[in-house]
JSON list of C-alpha atoms in Angstrom, two decimals:
[
{"chain": "Z", "resi": 6, "resn": "UNK", "atom": "CA", "xyz": [127.57, 90.00, 148.72]},
{"chain": "Z", "resi": 7, "resn": "UNK", "atom": "CA", "xyz": [130.00, 92.79, 147.73]},
{"chain": "Z", "resi": 8, "resn": "UNK", "atom": "CA", "xyz": [129.39, 95.19, 144.92]},
{"chain": "Z", "resi": 9, "resn": "UNK", "atom": "CA", "xyz": [130.92, 94.39, 141.56]},
{"chain": "Z", "resi": 10, "resn": "UNK", "atom": "CA", "xyz": [132.90, 97.52, 140.64]},
{"chain": "Z", "resi": 11, "resn": "UNK", "atom": "CA", "xyz": [135.59, 98.54, 138.16]},
{"chain": "Z", "resi": 12, "resn": "UNK", "atom": "CA", "xyz": [138.36, 96.99, 140.27]},
{"chain": "Z", "resi": 13, "resn": "UNK", "atom": "CA", "xyz": [136.64, 93.61, 140.25]},
{"chain": "Z", "resi": 14, "resn": "UNK", "atom": "CA", "xyz": [135.98, 93.91, 136.51]},
{"chain": "Z", "resi": 15, "resn": "UNK", "atom": "CA", "xyz": [139.60, 94.68, 135.67]},
{"chain": "Z", "resi": 16, "resn": "UNK", "atom": "CA", "xyz": [140.83, 92.06, 138.12]},
{"chain": "Z", "resi": 17, "resn": "UNK", "atom": "CA", "xyz": [138.67, 89.40, 136.51]},
{"chain": "Z", "resi": 18, "resn": "UNK", "atom": "CA", "xyz": [139.71, 90.48, 133.03]},
{"chain": "Z", "resi": 19, "resn": "UNK", "atom": "CA", "xyz": [143.44, 90.57, 133.78]},
{"chain": "Z", "resi": 20, "resn": "UNK", "atom": "CA", "xyz": [143.50, 87.76, 136.37]},
{"chain": "Z", "resi": 21, "resn": "UNK", "atom": "CA", "xyz": [145.12, 90.04, 138.95]},
{"chain": "Z", "resi": 22, "resn": "UNK", "atom": "CA", "xyz": [144.70, 90.78, 142.63]},
{"chain": "Z", "resi": 23, "resn": "UNK", "atom": "CA", "xyz": [141.72, 93.00, 143.49]},
{"chain": "Z", "resi": 24, "resn": "UNK", "atom": "CA", "xyz": [144.01, 95.07, 145.72]},
{"chain": "Z", "resi": 25, "resn": "UNK", "atom": "CA", "xyz": [146.15, 95.88, 142.68]},
{"chain": "Z", "resi": 26, "resn": "UNK", "atom": "CA", "xyz": [143.93, 95.09, 139.69]},
{"chain": "Z", "resi": 27, "resn": "UNK", "atom": "CA", "xyz": [145.83, 97.10, 137.11]},
{"chain": "Z", "resi": 28, "resn": "UNK", "atom": "CA", "xyz": [149.60, 96.73, 137.57]},
{"chain": "Z", "resi": 29, "resn": "UNK", "atom": "CA", "xyz": [151.83, 98.52, 135.09]},
{"chain": "Z", "resi": 30, "resn": "UNK", "atom": "CA", "xyz": [154.80, 96.22, 135.68]},
{"chain": "Z", "resi": 31, "resn": "UNK", "atom": "CA", "xyz": [154.84, 92.52, 136.42]},
{"chain": "Z", "resi": 32, "resn": "UNK", "atom": "CA", "xyz": [157.90, 90.27, 136.83]},
{"chain": "Z", "resi": 33, "resn": "UNK", "atom": "CA", "xyz": [160.19, 93.06, 135.64]},
{"chain": "Z", "resi": 34, "resn": "UNK", "atom": "CA", "xyz": [158.27, 93.69, 132.42]},
{"chain": "Z", "resi": 35, "resn": "UNK", "atom": "CA", "xyz": [155.23, 95.70, 131.39]},
{"chain": "Z", "resi": 36, "resn": "UNK", "atom": "CA", "xyz": [152.23, 93.68, 132.53]},
{"chain": "Z", "resi": 37, "resn": "UNK", "atom": "CA", "xyz": [150.01, 91.95, 129.96]},
{"chain": "Z", "resi": 38, "resn": "UNK", "atom": "CA", "xyz": [147.05, 93.91, 131.35]},
{"chain": "Z", "resi": 39, "resn": "UNK", "atom": "CA", "xyz": [148.64, 97.30, 130.72]},
{"chain": "Z", "resi": 40, "resn": "UNK", "atom": "CA", "xyz": [150.03, 96.18, 127.38]},
{"chain": "Z", "resi": 41, "resn": "UNK", "atom": "CA", "xyz": [146.81, 94.75, 126.00]},
{"chain": "Z", "resi": 42, "resn": "UNK", "atom": "CA", "xyz": [144.46, 97.46, 127.31]},
{"chain": "Z", "resi": 43, "resn": "UNK", "atom": "CA", "xyz": [146.46, 100.71, 127.26]},
{"chain": "Z", "resi": 44, "resn": "UNK", "atom": "CA", "xyz": [148.98, 99.96, 124.51]},
{"chain": "Z", "resi": 45, "resn": "UNK", "atom": "CA", "xyz": [146.77, 97.62, 122.49]},
{"chain": "Z", "resi": 46, "resn": "UNK", "atom": "CA", "xyz": [143.00, 98.02, 122.75]},
{"chain": "Z", "resi": 47, "resn": "UNK", "atom": "CA", "xyz": [142.98, 101.78, 123.41]},
{"chain": "Z", "resi": 48, "resn": "UNK", "atom": "CA", "xyz": [145.11, 102.87, 120.40]},
{"chain": "Z", "resi": 49, "resn": "UNK", "atom": "CA", "xyz": [143.29, 100.43, 118.12]},
{"chain": "Z", "resi": 50, "resn": "UNK", "atom": "CA", "xyz": [139.93, 101.76, 119.29]},
{"chain": "Z", "resi": 51, "resn": "UNK", "atom": "CA", "xyz": [141.17, 105.24, 118.39]},
{"chain": "Z", "resi": 52, "resn": "UNK", "atom": "CA", "xyz": [142.34, 103.96, 115.01]},
{"chain": "Z", "resi": 53, "resn": "UNK", "atom": "CA", "xyz": [138.90, 102.52, 114.30]},
{"chain": "Z", "resi": 54, "resn": "UNK", "atom": "CA", "xyz": [137.09, 105.71, 115.31]},
{"chain": "Z", "resi": 55, "resn": "UNK", "atom": "CA", "xyz": [139.30, 108.20, 113.46]},
{"chain": "Z", "resi": 56, "resn": "UNK", "atom": "CA", "xyz": [139.69, 106.00, 110.37]},
{"chain": "Z", "resi": 57, "resn": "UNK", "atom": "CA", "xyz": [135.90, 105.71, 110.18]},
{"chain": "Z", "resi": 58, "resn": "UNK", "atom": "CA", "xyz": [135.71, 109.51, 109.85]},
{"chain": "Z", "resi": 59, "resn": "UNK", "atom": "CA", "xyz": [137.18, 109.20, 106.34]},
{"chain": "Z", "resi": 60, "resn": "UNK", "atom": "CA", "xyz": [134.63, 106.65, 105.13]},
{"chain": "Z", "resi": 61, "resn": "UNK", "atom": "CA", "xyz": [132.06, 109.35, 104.34]},
{"chain": "Z", "resi": 62, "resn": "UNK", "atom": "CA", "xyz": [134.38, 111.53, 102.23]},
{"chain": "Z", "resi": 63, "resn": "UNK", "atom": "CA", "xyz": [133.11, 112.53, 98.80]},
{"chain": "Z", "resi": 64, "resn": "UNK", "atom": "CA", "xyz": [134.42, 110.21, 96.12]},
{"chain": "Z", "resi": 65, "resn": "UNK", "atom": "CA", "xyz": [135.37, 111.12, 92.56]},
{"chain": "Z", "resi": 66, "resn": "UNK", "atom": "CA", "xyz": [134.69, 109.20, 89.39]},
{"chain": "Z", "resi": 67, "resn": "UNK", "atom": "CA", "xyz": [137.00, 106.22, 88.82]},
{"chain": "Z", "resi": 68, "resn": "UNK", "atom": "CA", "xyz": [140.31, 107.66, 87.51]},
{"chain": "Z", "resi": 69, "resn": "UNK", "atom": "CA", "xyz": [141.84, 106.54, 84.24]},
{"chain": "Z", "resi": 70, "resn": "UNK", "atom": "CA", "xyz": [145.23, 105.80, 85.78]},
{"chain": "Z", "resi": 71, "resn": "UNK", "atom": "CA", "xyz": [145.88, 103.29, 88.57]},
{"chain": "Z", "resi": 72, "resn": "UNK", "atom": "CA", "xyz": [146.50, 104.50, 92.09]},
{"chain": "Z", "resi": 73, "resn": "UNK", "atom": "CA", "xyz": [150.13, 105.05, 93.13]},
{"chain": "Z", "resi": 74, "resn": "UNK", "atom": "CA", "xyz": [151.70, 101.81, 94.33]},
{"chain": "Z", "resi": 75, "resn": "UNK", "atom": "CA", "xyz": [152.21, 103.29, 97.81]},
{"chain": "Z", "resi": 76, "resn": "UNK", "atom": "CA", "xyz": [148.44, 103.27, 98.36]},
{"chain": "Z", "resi": 77, "resn": "UNK", "atom": "CA", "xyz": [148.25, 99.65, 97.20]},
{"chain": "Z", "resi": 78, "resn": "UNK", "atom": "CA", "xyz": [151.06, 98.61, 99.54]},
{"chain": "Z", "resi": 79, "resn": "UNK", "atom": "CA", "xyz": [149.43, 100.35, 102.50]},
{"chain": "Z", "resi": 80, "resn": "UNK", "atom": "CA", "xyz": [146.08, 98.72, 101.79]},
{"chain": "Z", "resi": 81, "resn": "UNK", "atom": "CA", "xyz": [147.71, 95.31, 101.48]},
{"chain": "Z", "resi": 82, "resn": "UNK", "atom": "CA", "xyz": [149.64, 95.86, 104.72]},
{"chain": "Z", "resi": 83, "resn": "UNK", "atom": "CA", "xyz": [146.53, 96.91, 106.66]},
{"chain": "Z", "resi": 84, "resn": "UNK", "atom": "CA", "xyz": [144.59, 93.89, 105.41]},
{"chain": "Z", "resi": 85, "resn": "UNK", "atom": "CA", "xyz": [147.46, 91.54, 106.22]},
{"chain": "Z", "resi": 86, "resn": "UNK", "atom": "CA", "xyz": [147.74, 92.87, 109.79]},
{"chain": "Z", "resi": 87, "resn": "UNK", "atom": "CA", "xyz": [144.00, 92.29, 110.24]},
{"chain": "Z", "resi": 88, "resn": "UNK", "atom": "CA", "xyz": [144.42, 88.70, 109.02]},
{"chain": "Z", "resi": 89, "resn": "UNK", "atom": "CA", "xyz": [147.34, 88.11, 111.41]},
{"chain": "Z", "resi": 90, "resn": "UNK", "atom": "CA", "xyz": [145.26, 89.36, 114.35]},
{"chain": "Z", "resi": 91, "resn": "UNK", "atom": "CA", "xyz": [142.38, 87.13, 113.20]},
{"chain": "Z", "resi": 92, "resn": "UNK", "atom": "CA", "xyz": [144.70, 84.12, 113.20]},
{"chain": "Z", "resi": 93, "resn": "UNK", "atom": "CA", "xyz": [145.92, 85.02, 116.69]},
{"chain": "Z", "resi": 94, "resn": "UNK", "atom": "CA", "xyz": [142.31, 85.31, 117.86]},
{"chain": "Z", "resi": 95, "resn": "UNK", "atom": "CA", "xyz": [141.66, 81.78, 116.60]},
{"chain": "Z", "resi": 96, "resn": "UNK", "atom": "CA", "xyz": [144.68, 80.48, 118.52]},
{"chain": "Z", "resi": 97, "resn": "UNK", "atom": "CA", "xyz": [143.51, 82.27, 121.67]},
{"chain": "Z", "resi": 98, "resn": "UNK", "atom": "CA", "xyz": [140.17, 80.47, 121.46]},
{"chain": "Z", "resi": 99, "resn": "UNK", "atom": "CA", "xyz": [141.87, 77.11, 120.92]},
{"chain": "Z", "resi": 100, "resn": "UNK", "atom": "CA", "xyz": [144.31, 77.57, 123.80]},
{"chain": "Z", "resi": 101, "resn": "UNK", "atom": "CA", "xyz": [141.72, 78.74, 126.39]},
{"chain": "Z", "resi": 102, "resn": "UNK", "atom": "CA", "xyz": [144.39, 80.36, 128.61]},
{"chain": "Z", "resi": 103, "resn": "UNK", "atom": "CA", "xyz": [143.86, 82.40, 131.80]},
{"chain": "Z", "resi": 104, "resn": "UNK", "atom": "CA", "xyz": [143.99, 85.71, 129.91]},
{"chain": "Z", "resi": 105, "resn": "UNK", "atom": "CA", "xyz": [141.40, 84.54, 127.40]},
{"chain": "Z", "resi": 106, "resn": "UNK", "atom": "CA", "xyz": [139.02, 87.50, 127.83]},
{"chain": "Z", "resi": 107, "resn": "UNK", "atom": "CA", "xyz": [141.85, 90.03, 127.78]},
{"chain": "Z", "resi": 108, "resn": "UNK", "atom": "CA", "xyz": [143.30, 88.58, 124.57]},
{"chain": "Z", "resi": 109, "resn": "UNK", "atom": "CA", "xyz": [139.87, 88.36, 122.98]},
{"chain": "Z", "resi": 110, "resn": "UNK", "atom": "CA", "xyz": [139.22, 92.03, 123.73]},
{"chain": "Z", "resi": 111, "resn": "UNK", "atom": "CA", "xyz": [142.61, 93.16, 122.46]},
{"chain": "Z", "resi": 112, "resn": "UNK", "atom": "CA", "xyz": [142.54, 91.07, 119.28]},
{"chain": "Z", "resi": 113, "resn": "UNK", "atom": "CA", "xyz": [138.92, 92.00, 118.59]},
{"chain": "Z", "resi": 114, "resn": "UNK", "atom": "CA", "xyz": [139.69, 95.73, 118.78]},
{"chain": "Z", "resi": 115, "resn": "UNK", "atom": "CA", "xyz": [142.76, 95.25, 116.60]},
{"chain": "Z", "resi": 116, "resn": "UNK", "atom": "CA", "xyz": [140.88, 93.36, 113.88]},
{"chain": "Z", "resi": 117, "resn": "UNK", "atom": "CA", "xyz": [138.12, 95.97, 113.77]},
{"chain": "Z", "resi": 118, "resn": "UNK", "atom": "CA", "xyz": [140.63, 98.83, 113.72]},
{"chain": "Z", "resi": 119, "resn": "UNK", "atom": "CA", "xyz": [142.70, 97.51, 110.83]},
{"chain": "Z", "resi": 120, "resn": "UNK", "atom": "CA", "xyz": [139.65, 96.56, 108.77]},
{"chain": "Z", "resi": 121, "resn": "UNK", "atom": "CA", "xyz": [138.22, 100.06, 109.19]},
{"chain": "Z", "resi": 122, "resn": "UNK", "atom": "CA", "xyz": [141.66, 101.51, 108.42]},
{"chain": "Z", "resi": 123, "resn": "UNK", "atom": "CA", "xyz": [141.83, 99.39, 105.28]},
{"chain": "Z", "resi": 124, "resn": "UNK", "atom": "CA", "xyz": [138.38, 100.64, 104.22]},
{"chain": "Z", "resi": 125, "resn": "UNK", "atom": "CA", "xyz": [139.45, 104.25, 104.84]},
{"chain": "Z", "resi": 126, "resn": "UNK", "atom": "CA", "xyz": [142.50, 103.79, 102.62]},
{"chain": "Z", "resi": 127, "resn": "UNK", "atom": "CA", "xyz": [140.31, 102.37, 99.87]},
{"chain": "Z", "resi": 128, "resn": "UNK", "atom": "CA", "xyz": [137.98, 105.36, 100.10]},
{"chain": "Z", "resi": 129, "resn": "UNK", "atom": "CA", "xyz": [140.80, 107.93, 100.16]},
{"chain": "Z", "resi": 130, "resn": "UNK", "atom": "CA", "xyz": [142.10, 106.58, 96.85]},
{"chain": "Z", "resi": 131, "resn": "UNK", "atom": "CA", "xyz": [138.90, 107.93, 95.27]},
{"chain": "Z", "resi": 132, "resn": "UNK", "atom": "CA", "xyz": [139.26, 111.41, 96.77]},
{"chain": "Z", "resi": 133, "resn": "UNK", "atom": "CA", "xyz": [141.55, 114.40, 96.32]},
{"chain": "Z", "resi": 134, "resn": "UNK", "atom": "CA", "xyz": [144.02, 112.72, 98.69]},
{"chain": "Z", "resi": 135, "resn": "UNK", "atom": "CA", "xyz": [144.84, 110.27, 95.88]},
{"chain": "Z", "resi": 136, "resn": "UNK", "atom": "CA", "xyz": [147.70, 112.46, 94.62]},
{"chain": "Z", "resi": 137, "resn": "UNK", "atom": "CA", "xyz": [149.24, 112.78, 98.10]},
{"chain": "Z", "resi": 138, "resn": "UNK", "atom": "CA", "xyz": [150.38, 110.53, 100.92]},
{"chain": "Z", "resi": 139, "resn": "UNK", "atom": "CA", "xyz": [147.01, 111.01, 102.56]},
{"chain": "Z", "resi": 140, "resn": "UNK", "atom": "CA", "xyz": [146.13, 112.55, 105.93]},
{"chain": "Z", "resi": 141, "resn": "UNK", "atom": "CA", "xyz": [149.10, 112.51, 108.36]},
{"chain": "Z", "resi": 142, "resn": "UNK", "atom": "CA", "xyz": [146.66, 111.36, 111.05]},
{"chain": "Z", "resi": 143, "resn": "UNK", "atom": "CA", "xyz": [146.60, 107.92, 109.45]},
{"chain": "Z", "resi": 144, "resn": "UNK", "atom": "CA", "xyz": [150.34, 107.58, 109.94]},
{"chain": "Z", "resi": 145, "resn": "UNK", "atom": "CA", "xyz": [150.02, 108.68, 113.57]},
{"chain": "Z", "resi": 146, "resn": "UNK", "atom": "CA", "xyz": [147.35, 106.04, 114.19]},
{"chain": "Z", "resi": 147, "resn": "UNK", "atom": "CA", "xyz": [149.65, 103.33, 112.85]},
{"chain": "Z", "resi": 148, "resn": "UNK", "atom": "CA", "xyz": [152.60, 104.59, 114.91]},
{"chain": "Z", "resi": 149, "resn": "UNK", "atom": "CA", "xyz": [150.52, 104.42, 118.09]},
{"chain": "Z", "resi": 150, "resn": "UNK", "atom": "CA", "xyz": [150.05, 100.68, 117.57]},
{"chain": "Z", "resi": 151, "resn": "UNK", "atom": "CA", "xyz": [153.78, 99.94, 117.44]},
{"chain": "Z", "resi": 152, "resn": "UNK", "atom": "CA", "xyz": [154.52, 100.08, 121.23]},
{"chain": "Z", "resi": 153, "resn": "UNK", "atom": "CA", "xyz": [152.06, 97.24, 121.77]},
{"chain": "Z", "resi": 154, "resn": "UNK", "atom": "CA", "xyz": [153.88, 95.13, 119.19]},
{"chain": "Z", "resi": 155, "resn": "UNK", "atom": "CA", "xyz": [157.30, 95.88, 120.69]},
{"chain": "Z", "resi": 156, "resn": "UNK", "atom": "CA", "xyz": [156.21, 95.07, 124.26]},
{"chain": "Z", "resi": 157, "resn": "UNK", "atom": "CA", "xyz": [154.46, 91.89, 123.12]},
{"chain": "Z", "resi": 158, "resn": "UNK", "atom": "CA", "xyz": [157.61, 90.73, 121.35]},
{"chain": "Z", "resi": 159, "resn": "UNK", "atom": "CA", "xyz": [159.77, 91.48, 124.40]},
{"chain": "Z", "resi": 160, "resn": "UNK", "atom": "CA", "xyz": [157.41, 89.68, 126.77]},
{"chain": "Z", "resi": 161, "resn": "UNK", "atom": "CA", "xyz": [157.19, 86.70, 124.42]},
{"chain": "Z", "resi": 162, "resn": "UNK", "atom": "CA", "xyz": [160.97, 86.43, 124.15]},
{"chain": "Z", "resi": 163, "resn": "UNK", "atom": "CA", "xyz": [161.31, 86.56, 127.94]},
{"chain": "Z", "resi": 164, "resn": "UNK", "atom": "CA", "xyz": [158.68, 83.84, 128.34]},
{"chain": "Z", "resi": 165, "resn": "UNK", "atom": "CA", "xyz": [160.28, 80.53, 127.38]},
{"chain": "Z", "resi": 166, "resn": "UNK", "atom": "CA", "xyz": [156.86, 78.98, 126.96]},
{"chain": "Z", "resi": 167, "resn": "UNK", "atom": "CA", "xyz": [156.34, 80.94, 123.73]},
{"chain": "Z", "resi": 168, "resn": "UNK", "atom": "CA", "xyz": [159.64, 79.60, 122.35]},
{"chain": "Z", "resi": 169, "resn": "UNK", "atom": "CA", "xyz": [158.89, 76.00, 123.24]},
{"chain": "Z", "resi": 170, "resn": "UNK", "atom": "CA", "xyz": [158.41, 73.97, 120.07]},
{"chain": "Z", "resi": 171, "resn": "UNK", "atom": "CA", "xyz": [156.63, 71.26, 122.04]},
{"chain": "Z", "resi": 172, "resn": "UNK", "atom": "CA", "xyz": [153.70, 73.70, 122.35]},
{"chain": "Z", "resi": 173, "resn": "UNK", "atom": "CA", "xyz": [152.96, 74.38, 118.65]},
{"chain": "Z", "resi": 174, "resn": "UNK", "atom": "CA", "xyz": [149.92, 76.61, 119.24]},
{"chain": "Z", "resi": 175, "resn": "UNK", "atom": "CA", "xyz": [151.77, 78.81, 121.72]},
{"chain": "Z", "resi": 176, "resn": "UNK", "atom": "CA", "xyz": [154.80, 79.01, 119.44]},
{"chain": "Z", "resi": 177, "resn": "UNK", "atom": "CA", "xyz": [152.48, 79.88, 116.54]},
{"chain": "Z", "resi": 178, "resn": "UNK", "atom": "CA", "xyz": [151.31, 82.95, 118.48]},
{"chain": "Z", "resi": 179, "resn": "UNK", "atom": "CA", "xyz": [154.94, 84.08, 118.75]},
{"chain": "Z", "resi": 180, "resn": "UNK", "atom": "CA", "xyz": [155.38, 83.56, 115.01]},
{"chain": "Z", "resi": 181, "resn": "UNK", "atom": "CA", "xyz": [152.26, 85.64, 114.26]},
{"chain": "Z", "resi": 182, "resn": "UNK", "atom": "CA", "xyz": [153.46, 88.48, 116.48]},
{"chain": "Z", "resi": 183, "resn": "UNK", "atom": "CA", "xyz": [156.87, 88.43, 114.78]},
{"chain": "Z", "resi": 184, "resn": "UNK", "atom": "CA", "xyz": [155.27, 88.34, 111.34]},
{"chain": "Z", "resi": 185, "resn": "UNK", "atom": "CA", "xyz": [153.26, 91.45, 112.19]},
{"chain": "Z", "resi": 186, "resn": "UNK", "atom": "CA", "xyz": [156.42, 93.54, 112.03]},
{"chain": "Z", "resi": 187, "resn": "UNK", "atom": "CA", "xyz": [156.77, 93.00, 108.26]},
{"chain": "Z", "resi": 188, "resn": "UNK", "atom": "CA", "xyz": [153.49, 94.58, 107.05]},
{"chain": "Z", "resi": 189, "resn": "UNK", "atom": "CA", "xyz": [153.92, 97.46, 109.50]},
{"chain": "Z", "resi": 190, "resn": "UNK", "atom": "CA", "xyz": [157.40, 98.11, 108.10]},
{"chain": "Z", "resi": 191, "resn": "UNK", "atom": "CA", "xyz": [156.03, 97.99, 104.55]},
{"chain": "Z", "resi": 192, "resn": "UNK", "atom": "CA", "xyz": [153.27, 100.43, 105.52]},
{"chain": "Z", "resi": 193, "resn": "UNK", "atom": "CA", "xyz": [155.73, 102.94, 107.00]},
{"chain": "Z", "resi": 194, "resn": "UNK", "atom": "CA", "xyz": [158.09, 102.67, 104.03]},
{"chain": "Z", "resi": 195, "resn": "UNK", "atom": "CA", "xyz": [155.22, 103.13, 101.58]},
{"chain": "Z", "resi": 196, "resn": "UNK", "atom": "CA", "xyz": [154.17, 106.28, 103.41]},
{"chain": "Z", "resi": 197, "resn": "UNK", "atom": "CA", "xyz": [157.72, 107.65, 103.64]},
{"chain": "Z", "resi": 198, "resn": "UNK", "atom": "CA", "xyz": [158.64, 106.88, 100.02]},
{"chain": "Z", "resi": 199, "resn": "UNK", "atom": "CA", "xyz": [155.47, 107.08, 97.89]},
{"chain": "Z", "resi": 200, "resn": "UNK", "atom": "CA", "xyz": [156.07, 105.80, 94.35]},
{"chain": "Z", "resi": 201, "resn": "UNK", "atom": "CA", "xyz": [153.85, 108.39, 92.69]},
{"chain": "Z", "resi": 202, "resn": "UNK", "atom": "CA", "xyz": [155.93, 108.74, 89.55]},
{"chain": "Z", "resi": 203, "resn": "UNK", "atom": "CA", "xyz": [154.90, 105.33, 88.23]},
{"chain": "Z", "resi": 204, "resn": "UNK", "atom": "CA", "xyz": [151.27, 106.45, 88.02]},
{"chain": "Z", "resi": 205, "resn": "UNK", "atom": "CA", "xyz": [152.12, 109.66, 86.18]},
{"chain": "Z", "resi": 206, "resn": "UNK", "atom": "CA", "xyz": [151.56, 111.94, 89.16]},
{"chain": "Z", "resi": 207, "resn": "UNK", "atom": "CA", "xyz": [153.53, 115.00, 90.11]},
{"chain": "Z", "resi": 208, "resn": "UNK", "atom": "CA", "xyz": [154.28, 116.48, 93.51]},
{"chain": "Z", "resi": 209, "resn": "UNK", "atom": "CA", "xyz": [151.29, 118.43, 94.80]},
{"chain": "Z", "resi": 210, "resn": "UNK", "atom": "CA", "xyz": [150.98, 121.14, 97.40]},
{"chain": "Z", "resi": 211, "resn": "UNK", "atom": "CA", "xyz": [148.08, 119.56, 99.29]},
{"chain": "Z", "resi": 212, "resn": "UNK", "atom": "CA", "xyz": [144.94, 117.51, 98.86]},
{"chain": "Z", "resi": 213, "resn": "UNK", "atom": "CA", "xyz": [142.88, 120.51, 97.68]},
{"chain": "Z", "resi": 214, "resn": "UNK", "atom": "CA", "xyz": [145.30, 121.47, 94.93]},
{"chain": "Z", "resi": 215, "resn": "UNK", "atom": "CA", "xyz": [145.28, 118.57, 92.52]},
{"chain": "Z", "resi": 216, "resn": "UNK", "atom": "CA", "xyz": [147.43, 120.36, 89.93]},
{"chain": "Z", "resi": 217, "resn": "UNK", "atom": "CA", "xyz": [151.18, 119.91, 89.70]},
{"chain": "Z", "resi": 218, "resn": "UNK", "atom": "CA", "xyz": [153.49, 122.59, 90.98]},
{"chain": "Z", "resi": 219, "resn": "UNK", "atom": "CA", "xyz": [154.91, 123.15, 87.47]},
{"chain": "Z", "resi": 220, "resn": "UNK", "atom": "CA", "xyz": [152.99, 122.05, 84.39]},
{"chain": "Z", "resi": 221, "resn": "UNK", "atom": "CA", "xyz": [154.33, 121.39, 80.94]},
{"chain": "Z", "resi": 222, "resn": "UNK", "atom": "CA", "xyz": [152.06, 124.06, 79.44]},
{"chain": "Z", "resi": 223, "resn": "UNK", "atom": "CA", "xyz": [153.53, 126.70, 81.73]},
{"chain": "Z", "resi": 224, "resn": "UNK", "atom": "CA", "xyz": [157.04, 125.63, 80.78]},
{"chain": "Z", "resi": 225, "resn": "UNK", "atom": "CA", "xyz": [156.22, 125.85, 77.08]},
{"chain": "Z", "resi": 226, "resn": "UNK", "atom": "CA", "xyz": [154.57, 129.28, 77.47]},
{"chain": "Z", "resi": 227, "resn": "UNK", "atom": "CA", "xyz": [157.58, 130.54, 79.40]},
{"chain": "Z", "resi": 228, "resn": "UNK", "atom": "CA", "xyz": [159.91, 129.28, 76.73]},
{"chain": "Z", "resi": 229, "resn": "UNK", "atom": "CA", "xyz": [157.89, 130.89, 73.94]},
{"chain": "Z", "resi": 230, "resn": "UNK", "atom": "CA", "xyz": [157.70, 134.17, 75.81]},
{"chain": "Z", "resi": 231, "resn": "UNK", "atom": "CA", "xyz": [161.45, 134.20, 76.38]},
{"chain": "Z", "resi": 232, "resn": "UNK", "atom": "CA", "xyz": [162.08, 133.43, 72.71]},
{"chain": "Z", "resi": 233, "resn": "UNK", "atom": "CA", "xyz": [159.78, 136.26, 71.48]},
{"chain": "Z", "resi": 234, "resn": "UNK", "atom": "CA", "xyz": [161.50, 138.86, 73.61]},
{"chain": "Z", "resi": 235, "resn": "UNK", "atom": "CA", "xyz": [164.94, 138.20, 72.17]}
]
């Protein structure tokens, strides 16, 4: 009996040949194995780990004003992406396809990552980052998940089986992947164009400086000083 090593593990997970267990390309496209593991599970595992680092940040007392709508949109987007991955996971279980274990691993990592990311966003709203867009690392983590979505969409469009209406569960997976683009777009737009003015906030230098760049008191003092010197 041969030893069960990494090659056999990856081959069994991806349903590939043991001589080439981890192909990057397959049938002219990026292989599902590379897409789900390297472009999917790996970035989402990083998202879960680094987002969890913000869960222990010191929180402030509940503010009197609501959080800027950009934070609300990003939280809603993260939660919606997690729900879409959860729905896809349910379809994977119902379909019982050859790549069942690979899809379970990828979807499981994605659900965990976006739930932790959602929790981190909720925590950051109670910290000094509330007046800013938040740590740029969070945006980078979201951007790293986009290649997996793009490749999955391309592979699904090239596979006529996913566009076959006679297979409703398979077609539903394509619909879920396509729908995932909307909350990601909303997330990126909310980060790029934060609607902080609606909550009465001003532009800040950084998370440590919670005061506006120019305050009304300073403007009034400057005006009074200029008037007294005339």
